[in-house]
Every structure is written in structure tokens, then in C-alpha cells.
Amino acid sequence: MVDADSGWHGRGGSNTPGAGSGGTHGAGPFQGRSGIPALPDGRSAPALPGRRSTPALPDHRSTPALPGRRVAAASLVALAALATGCEPGTATGAQDAPPPARATRAAAPTASPATEDAKPPTAPTPSPPASTTPPAPTPTPEPARTTARPAPEPSTAPAPRILMRTGSESDRVRELQARLRQIGHFGRNPTGYYGSVTAASVRSFQTKRSLPVTGSTDEVTWRRLLGMTRVPTAAELRPPTERPVAAPDERCLKGRVLCISKNSRTLAWMIDGTVVSAMDVRFGSEYTPTREGVFEVFWKSRDHVSTLYDTPMPYALFFSGGQAVHYSADFAANGYGGASHGCVNVRDKKKVAALFDQVRTGDKVVVYW
């Protein structure tokens, strides 16, 4: 018999065994008309490139034959759809949706670091400056060290020579005290002894004049003081006493008398009512008071040392037991801030030395208020 589907009228013969009329009754996915694979819904897939068979329409009419290139393009599209399994809407959305464009823009930042690294001068990347910034703080302390270097320079200059200090005793010390008194830094008469009171006065002067405060009189301090004061007079250098001499007790008006006033804190050496010399004195404390009354000098000891208190008592003139008129270095240094153990202390060493030479054993001593 002759197959009714053979020929070029749209029903091409099938080489597949068991193919019947219409070519749709065979088994297998590629059994269909004209040897073209059949789709799951029964439609036949387009012909592959190079084959000139024409797919049949559902009414068994054959479609017009297309040129070879167009048939090949159509076949490729159909095969791509089958191979990917994408629906037409999905494929279209994948082609015209903006996500690919976002993916392209998102990829740009990943490539930008490579571009920035290629141009370090124009790149605003923070990492290269961070790696180079640590050396920057190190030069900052350098100016501090350079500014601190000039500090040792003053040590290279020789220190001013010290002219007078605590413990010094001379006419220059007396002049220092007189000059300090002229400008209000020394509140008493000069004694010639450089004690704690004089040192405190020098410190006060040095502080006021922005000088190194040492309490010692160096060349710089001395020159500054000389430029601010005048030459002291004889009365300024050796005043009779720091305080006015009290009116003498009537018991002091006759004979040779050491007239000692507790009220004025002065001693007047008098001969027949005339004051020969006067000097400042201090007395014992309330626990060791100086006795009052009329006495006489019974013993003189030029370089005496107290056996009871183990202290020097130069130019001692004893008048009542262990009490005597004598020079006191503590009184010269500290003034009326202290007290004796009952003796009559004198702070002017030269005056008491002269007194020691003039007073004789048996001379009267009057101690009164």
C-alpha cells in the first residue's frame, strides 16, 4: 500500500516504526509529523537547521516553506527555550529588567579600589594616609626637647659669689643691716651679726626685687642694695639701743652703776648719773626669771661657758648667783623671739666687750621695771 502521508503536501513520511496516519500515534518524544520532535502538549517543535521539512498545522495543512536561514533562526530560539526551561515572560523579564544594570553598577565599586591604588596621589583612600600618619606625631615632641635644651645654659655661668651668710659677723654685716633698715626690710638696729633675722630680711629683699631667694647676700644682691640705698651714718650703724633708753632709776644716779630696765629692755652704763653707753638686752623667761633688785658685780669671766646649760657666756659679769650680764649669740641672731635662763643677754658683741673692760668688781647693778 502507499502511505497516505508521504510526499510534499505537508504529511511527510515517518521513518519511525509503528507510525500511523498523521504521525502522532508513535511512542517517544520525537515521534511526530515529518520527523520533528513533539512538544509535551502535542505540538511539534520547529525543524532543526539544515532540514527542509515544514511543520504541519493542526488542521494537517502544511505551512509555507521558509527560507533556510529564517527556519534555522526560528529553530534555534525554540531549542534554547526547551534547553533552559524558561517561560517566555521570565526570559523577557531577565532581558529588560534593571537588575542586570544594578549588577553592573554594583560591580563598579569592586573595581574602584584597583583604580585608586593605581593613582595614590588622587585617591581619597584612608588606608595609605593612615599608614603614613604615625610618623607625623613623632616630630611633635621634638620642639619640646629643643625648647628644654636651653635650660642647662644658666648652669654654665658661674654662680654669684657669696659675700655674707648666716654666721657672718663684721662691719659689712652691720652696713647691710643699716641699708636694709633704710628701705624697710630690717626692723631693728644693726648688730653686725648675720643671724636668722638678717637672713629673713635678705630673703624679703630678694623676693621683692625678683632675685634668687637664698637668704645669703651674694654679689648681685649686694650691688642691687647699694644702688637703692645711701651710705649709713655713724648713728645708723651704731645707735645706742634699738629702743629709747628709759629714765634711770634713782638708785642709778650715784656711782658706777649698771642700770638695767626691764620695761625698756635696755642697759645703761652710768657714772655719777651720766650715761656712758647703752645697749639692748633681754631677760629670762617666766620659768627662769631675771631677779630684780640692787646687786654688785662679784666675778668677771671673759670666755665663760655655762656648766649648767653647756652654752657659751662670753664677757660675763656675774651679779646674783649664776645670773650675769653677758653676750648672747642667740639674742643677736633671733632677737626677742627667745629668752635667757635668767641672765641679762646683750646682742651687741663690741659694746659688751667694751663694757667688760670698763666695769670693775664691786660696781653696782640695779635691775628694775
Coordinates of C-alpha atoms in Angstrom, one line a residue:
M1 CA 0.0 0.0 0.0
V2 CA 1.0 3.5 -0.4
D3 CA 1.4 5.7 2.8
A4 CA -1.1 8.5 2.7
D5 CA 1.3 10.9 4.5
S6 CA 4.3 10.6 2.2
G7 CA 5.1 13.3 -0.3
W8 CA 5.4 17.2 -0.1
H9 CA 1.8 18.0 0.7
G10 CA 2.5 18.5 4.4
R11 CA 2.2 14.9 5.6
G12 CA 5.7 13.7 5.3
G13 CA 6.5 10.0 5.9
S14 CA 7.9 8.9 9.2
N15 CA 10.9 6.6 9.4
T16 CA 9.9 5.6 12.9
P17 CA 8.4 2.1 13.2
G18 CA 4.8 2.0 14.2
A19 CA 4.0 5.4 12.8
G20 CA 0.4 5.6 11.5
S21 CA -1.6 8.1 9.6
G22 CA -1.0 11.7 10.9
G23 CA 2.4 10.6 12.6
T24 CA 1.1 11.2 16.1
H25 CA 0.5 7.7 17.3
G26 CA 4.0 6.5 17.8
A27 CA 5.8 6.2 21.2
G28 CA 8.7 8.6 22.2
P29 CA 9.0 12.3 22.5
F30 CA 10.4 12.8 19.0
Q31 CA 7.7 11.0 17.1
G32 CA 5.6 13.4 15.1
R33 CA 4.9 14.7 11.7
S34 CA 7.8 15.0 9.3
G35 CA 10.2 13.6 11.9
I36 CA 10.1 16.8 14.0
P37 CA 10.1 16.3 17.8
A38 CA 6.8 16.7 19.5
L39 CA 6.3 19.0 22.5
P40 CA 4.6 17.8 25.6
D41 CA 1.3 19.4 24.6
G42 CA 1.3 17.5 21.3
R43 CA 2.7 20.3 19.1
S44 CA 5.7 19.6 17.1
A45 CA 9.0 21.5 17.6
P46 CA 10.4 23.6 14.8
A47 CA 12.7 21.8 12.4
L48 CA 16.4 21.8 13.2
P49 CA 18.7 23.8 11.0
G50 CA 19.6 22.2 7.7
R51 CA 16.3 20.3 7.4
R52 CA 13.8 21.5 4.9
S53 CA 10.8 19.7 6.3
T54 CA 7.9 22.0 7.2
P55 CA 5.9 21.6 10.3
A56 CA 2.3 20.7 9.9
L57 CA -0.5 22.8 11.2
P58 CA -3.2 21.3 13.5
D59 CA -5.6 21.0 10.5
H60 CA -3.0 18.9 8.7
R61 CA -2.2 21.8 6.3
S62 CA 1.4 22.4 5.7
T63 CA 2.9 25.9 6.4
P64 CA 4.6 27.7 3.6
A65 CA 8.2 26.8 3.2
L66 CA 10.5 29.5 4.7
P67 CA 14.0 30.2 3.6
G68 CA 16.7 28.2 5.1
R69 CA 18.2 31.0 7.3
R70 CA 14.8 32.0 8.8
V71 CA 13.9 28.5 9.6
A72 CA 17.3 27.9 11.2
A73 CA 16.9 31.1 13.4
A74 CA 13.4 30.1 14.5
S75 CA 14.6 26.6 15.3
L76 CA 17.5 27.9 17.5
V77 CA 15.1 30.0 19.5
A78 CA 12.8 27.1 20.1
L79 CA 15.7 24.8 21.1
A80 CA 17.0 27.5 23.5
A81 CA 13.6 27.7 25.2
L82 CA 13.5 23.9 25.6
A83 CA 17.0 23.6 26.9
T84 CA 16.7 26.4 29.6
G85 CA 13.2 25.6 30.6
C86 CA 12.4 29.4 30.9
E87 CA 8.9 30.7 30.3
P88 CA 8.7 33.5 27.7
G89 CA 7.8 36.0 30.4
T90 CA 10.7 35.0 32.5
A91 CA 13.1 35.3 29.6
T92 CA 11.7 38.7 28.6
G93 CA 11.9 40.0 32.2
A94 CA 15.5 38.8 32.5
Q95 CA 16.5 40.7 29.4
D96 CA 14.8 44.1 30.1
A97 CA 14.7 44.2 33.9
P98 CA 17.0 46.7 35.6
P99 CA 18.8 44.2 37.9
P100 CA 21.5 43.4 35.3
A101 CA 22.1 47.2 35.2
R102 CA 22.4 47.3 39.0
A103 CA 24.7 44.3 38.9
T104 CA 26.9 46.3 36.5
R105 CA 26.8 49.4 38.7
A106 CA 27.4 47.2 41.9
A107 CA 30.5 45.8 40.3
A108 CA 32.0 49.3 39.8
P109 CA 32.9 49.8 43.4
T110 CA 34.7 46.4 43.5
A111 CA 36.9 47.6 40.6
S112 CA 37.4 51.2 42.0
P113 CA 39.9 50.2 44.7
A114 CA 42.1 48.8 42.0
T115 CA 41.8 52.1 40.2
E116 CA 42.6 54.1 43.4
D117 CA 45.6 52.0 44.2
A118 CA 46.9 52.8 40.7
K119 CA 46.7 56.5 41.5
P120 CA 47.8 57.1 45.1
P121 CA 48.1 60.9 44.7
T122 CA 44.5 61.4 43.6
A123 CA 43.0 58.5 45.6
P124 CA 41.0 59.5 48.7
T125 CA 41.6 56.2 50.3
P126 CA 42.1 56.5 54.0
S127 CA 44.3 53.5 54.5
P128 CA 47.5 54.8 52.8
P129 CA 47.4 58.1 54.8
A130 CA 46.7 56.1 58.0
S131 CA 49.9 54.1 57.4
T132 CA 51.9 57.2 56.8
T133 CA 50.4 59.3 59.6
P134 CA 52.1 57.5 62.6
P135 CA 55.5 59.2 61.9
A136 CA 53.8 62.6 62.0
P137 CA 53.3 62.7 65.8
T138 CA 56.9 61.8 66.4
P139 CA 58.3 65.3 65.3
T140 CA 55.8 67.0 67.7
P141 CA 57.8 66.2 70.9
E142 CA 61.0 67.4 69.2
P143 CA 60.2 71.1 69.7
A144 CA 59.6 70.4 73.4
R145 CA 63.0 68.8 73.7
T146 CA 64.7 71.6 71.7
T147 CA 63.0 74.3 73.9
A148 CA 64.1 72.4 77.1
R149 CA 67.7 72.3 75.9
P150 CA 68.5 76.0 76.8
A151 CA 67.6 75.2 80.4
P152 CA 71.2 73.9 81.2
E153 CA 72.7 77.2 79.9
P154 CA 72.3 79.1 83.2
S155 CA 74.3 76.4 84.9
T156 CA 77.3 77.1 82.7
A157 CA 77.5 80.6 84.1
P158 CA 79.4 80.9 87.4
A159 CA 77.2 81.4 90.4
P160 CA 77.4 84.8 92.1
R161 CA 80.0 84.9 94.9
I162 CA 78.6 84.8 98.4
L163 CA 79.7 87.8 100.4
M164 CA 77.8 87.3 103.7
R165 CA 75.7 84.5 105.1
T166 CA 74.3 83.2 108.3
G167 CA 77.0 83.2 111.0
S168 CA 79.0 86.0 109.5
E169 CA 79.9 88.9 111.8
S170 CA 81.6 92.0 110.6
D171 CA 81.2 95.8 109.9
R172 CA 79.9 94.9 106.4
V173 CA 77.1 92.9 108.0
R174 CA 76.3 96.0 110.2
E175 CA 76.2 98.1 107.0
L176 CA 74.0 95.5 105.3
Q177 CA 71.6 95.7 108.2
A178 CA 71.6 99.5 108.2
R179 CA 70.9 99.7 104.5
L180 CA 68.1 97.1 104.8
R181 CA 66.6 99.2 107.5
Q182 CA 66.6 102.3 105.3
I183 CA 64.2 100.6 102.9
G184 CA 62.1 98.8 105.5
H185 CA 63.4 95.3 105.4
F186 CA 65.2 95.3 108.8
G187 CA 63.2 96.3 111.8
R188 CA 65.9 96.9 114.4
N189 CA 69.2 98.5 114.9
P190 CA 72.3 96.9 113.3
T191 CA 74.3 94.5 115.4
G192 CA 76.9 93.3 113.0
Y193 CA 75.9 89.7 113.4
Y194 CA 74.3 87.8 110.4
G195 CA 71.6 85.7 112.2
S196 CA 68.2 84.3 111.2
V197 CA 66.6 87.8 111.5
T198 CA 69.1 89.2 109.0
A199 CA 68.7 86.2 106.7
A200 CA 64.9 86.6 106.7
S201 CA 65.4 90.3 105.9
V202 CA 67.6 89.4 102.9
R203 CA 65.1 86.9 101.6
S204 CA 62.4 89.6 101.8
F205 CA 64.5 91.9 99.8
Q206 CA 65.4 89.3 97.2
T207 CA 61.8 88.3 96.8
K208 CA 60.7 92.0 96.3
R209 CA 63.4 92.5 93.7
S210 CA 62.8 89.2 91.8
L211 CA 66.3 87.9 92.7
P212 CA 67.1 84.3 93.6
V213 CA 65.8 83.8 97.1
T214 CA 68.6 82.3 99.2
G215 CA 68.8 84.4 102.4
S216 CA 72.5 84.8 101.7
T217 CA 74.0 88.1 100.4
D218 CA 75.7 87.4 97.1
E219 CA 77.3 90.0 94.8
V220 CA 74.1 90.5 92.8
T221 CA 72.0 91.2 95.9
W222 CA 74.7 93.5 97.4
R223 CA 75.0 95.6 94.2
R224 CA 71.2 95.9 94.0
L225 CA 71.0 97.0 97.6
L226 CA 73.9 99.6 97.2
G227 CA 72.1 101.1 94.2
M228 CA 68.9 101.6 96.2
T229 CA 70.3 103.0 99.5
R230 CA 72.7 105.6 100.7
V231 CA 75.8 105.3 102.9
P232 CA 74.7 104.8 106.5
T233 CA 75.6 107.4 109.1
A234 CA 77.5 106.6 112.2
A235 CA 74.3 106.9 114.3
E236 CA 72.6 104.4 111.9
L237 CA 75.5 102.0 112.1
R238 CA 75.8 102.1 115.9
P239 CA 72.8 103.5 117.6
P240 CA 72.8 103.4 121.4
T241 CA 69.9 101.0 121.6
E242 CA 67.0 99.8 119.4
R243 CA 64.6 101.2 122.0
P244 CA 64.7 104.5 123.8
V245 CA 66.7 104.3 127.0
A246 CA 64.4 104.5 130.0
A247 CA 64.6 107.2 132.5
P248 CA 67.2 105.9 135.1
D249 CA 66.0 104.7 138.5
E250 CA 67.1 107.0 141.3
R251 CA 69.4 104.2 142.6
C252 CA 71.4 104.6 139.4
L253 CA 72.2 108.3 139.8
K254 CA 75.3 107.9 142.1
G255 CA 78.5 106.0 141.5
R256 CA 79.3 103.4 138.9
V257 CA 76.1 101.5 138.1
L258 CA 74.8 99.0 135.5
C259 CA 71.3 100.4 135.3
I260 CA 69.0 97.7 133.7
S261 CA 65.4 98.4 132.8
K262 CA 63.0 95.5 132.2
N263 CA 60.4 97.9 130.8
S264 CA 62.6 99.4 128.1
R265 CA 64.8 96.3 127.7
T266 CA 67.9 98.5 127.8
L267 CA 71.1 98.6 129.9
A268 CA 72.8 101.9 130.6
W269 CA 76.3 102.0 131.9
M270 CA 76.3 105.2 134.1
I271 CA 78.9 107.0 136.1
D272 CA 77.5 109.6 138.5
G273 CA 74.3 110.0 136.7
T274 CA 75.8 110.2 133.1
V275 CA 75.1 107.5 130.5
V276 CA 78.5 106.3 129.2
S277 CA 77.0 103.6 126.9
A278 CA 73.7 101.9 126.3
M279 CA 72.7 98.6 124.7
D280 CA 69.7 96.3 124.1
V281 CA 69.2 93.4 126.5
R282 CA 66.7 90.6 127.0
F283 CA 65.8 88.7 130.2
G284 CA 64.9 85.2 131.4
S285 CA 61.5 83.6 130.7
E286 CA 58.7 83.3 133.2
Y287 CA 60.1 79.9 134.3
T288 CA 63.6 81.3 134.8
P289 CA 63.1 85.0 135.5
T290 CA 65.8 87.5 136.0
R291 CA 65.9 88.6 139.6
E292 CA 65.2 92.3 140.4
G293 CA 66.9 94.5 143.0
V294 CA 70.3 96.0 143.8
F295 CA 73.4 93.8 143.4
E296 CA 77.1 94.2 142.7
V297 CA 79.5 92.6 140.3
F298 CA 81.3 89.8 142.2
W299 CA 83.0 88.0 139.3
K300 CA 84.2 88.6 135.8
S301 CA 84.8 85.8 133.2
R302 CA 85.7 86.8 129.7
D303 CA 85.3 83.4 128.0
H304 CA 82.8 81.7 130.3
V305 CA 80.8 78.6 129.4
S306 CA 77.8 77.6 131.4
T307 CA 78.3 74.3 133.2
L308 CA 74.6 74.0 133.8
Y309 CA 73.4 74.6 130.2
D310 CA 76.7 74.0 128.4
T311 CA 76.4 77.2 126.4
P312 CA 79.0 80.0 125.9
M313 CA 78.6 83.1 128.0
P314 CA 81.4 85.5 126.8
Y315 CA 82.2 88.7 128.7
A316 CA 80.2 87.5 131.7
L317 CA 79.7 89.9 134.6
F318 CA 78.1 87.9 137.5
F319 CA 75.9 89.8 139.9
S320 CA 73.5 87.3 141.5
G321 CA 74.4 83.6 141.9
G322 CA 74.6 82.2 138.3
Q323 CA 72.9 85.2 136.7
A324 CA 75.2 87.5 134.8
V325 CA 75.3 90.2 132.1
H326 CA 76.9 88.6 129.0
Y327 CA 77.0 88.4 125.2
S328 CA 74.4 86.1 123.6
A329 CA 74.8 84.9 120.0
D330 CA 71.2 83.6 120.1
F331 CA 69.9 87.0 121.0
A332 CA 72.0 88.5 118.2
A333 CA 70.5 86.0 115.7
N334 CA 66.9 85.7 116.8
G335 CA 66.2 88.9 118.7
Y336 CA 63.4 88.9 121.2
G337 CA 61.9 85.7 119.9
G338 CA 63.7 83.8 122.7
A339 CA 64.7 84.3 126.3
S340 CA 67.6 83.6 128.6
H341 CA 67.7 81.2 131.6
G342 CA 67.8 84.2 133.9
C343 CA 70.8 86.1 132.7
V344 CA 70.8 89.6 131.1
N345 CA 71.7 88.9 127.4
V346 CA 73.4 91.6 125.2
R347 CA 73.4 91.2 121.4
D348 CA 76.0 93.8 120.5
K349 CA 79.3 92.0 121.0
K350 CA 81.5 95.0 120.6
K351 CA 79.6 97.1 123.2
V352 CA 79.5 94.3 125.8
A353 CA 83.2 93.7 125.2
A354 CA 84.0 97.3 125.9
L355 CA 81.7 97.3 128.9
F356 CA 83.5 94.2 130.2
D357 CA 86.8 96.1 130.1
Q358 CA 85.3 99.2 131.9
V359 CA 83.3 97.5 134.7
R360 CA 85.2 96.6 137.9
T361 CA 84.4 94.0 140.5
G362 CA 82.2 95.7 143.2
D363 CA 80.4 98.0 140.8
K364 CA 76.6 98.3 141.5
V365 CA 73.9 96.5 139.4
V366 CA 70.3 97.8 139.6
V367 CA 67.6 95.7 137.9
Y368 CA 64.1 97.2 137.8
W369 CA 60.9 97.7 135.9

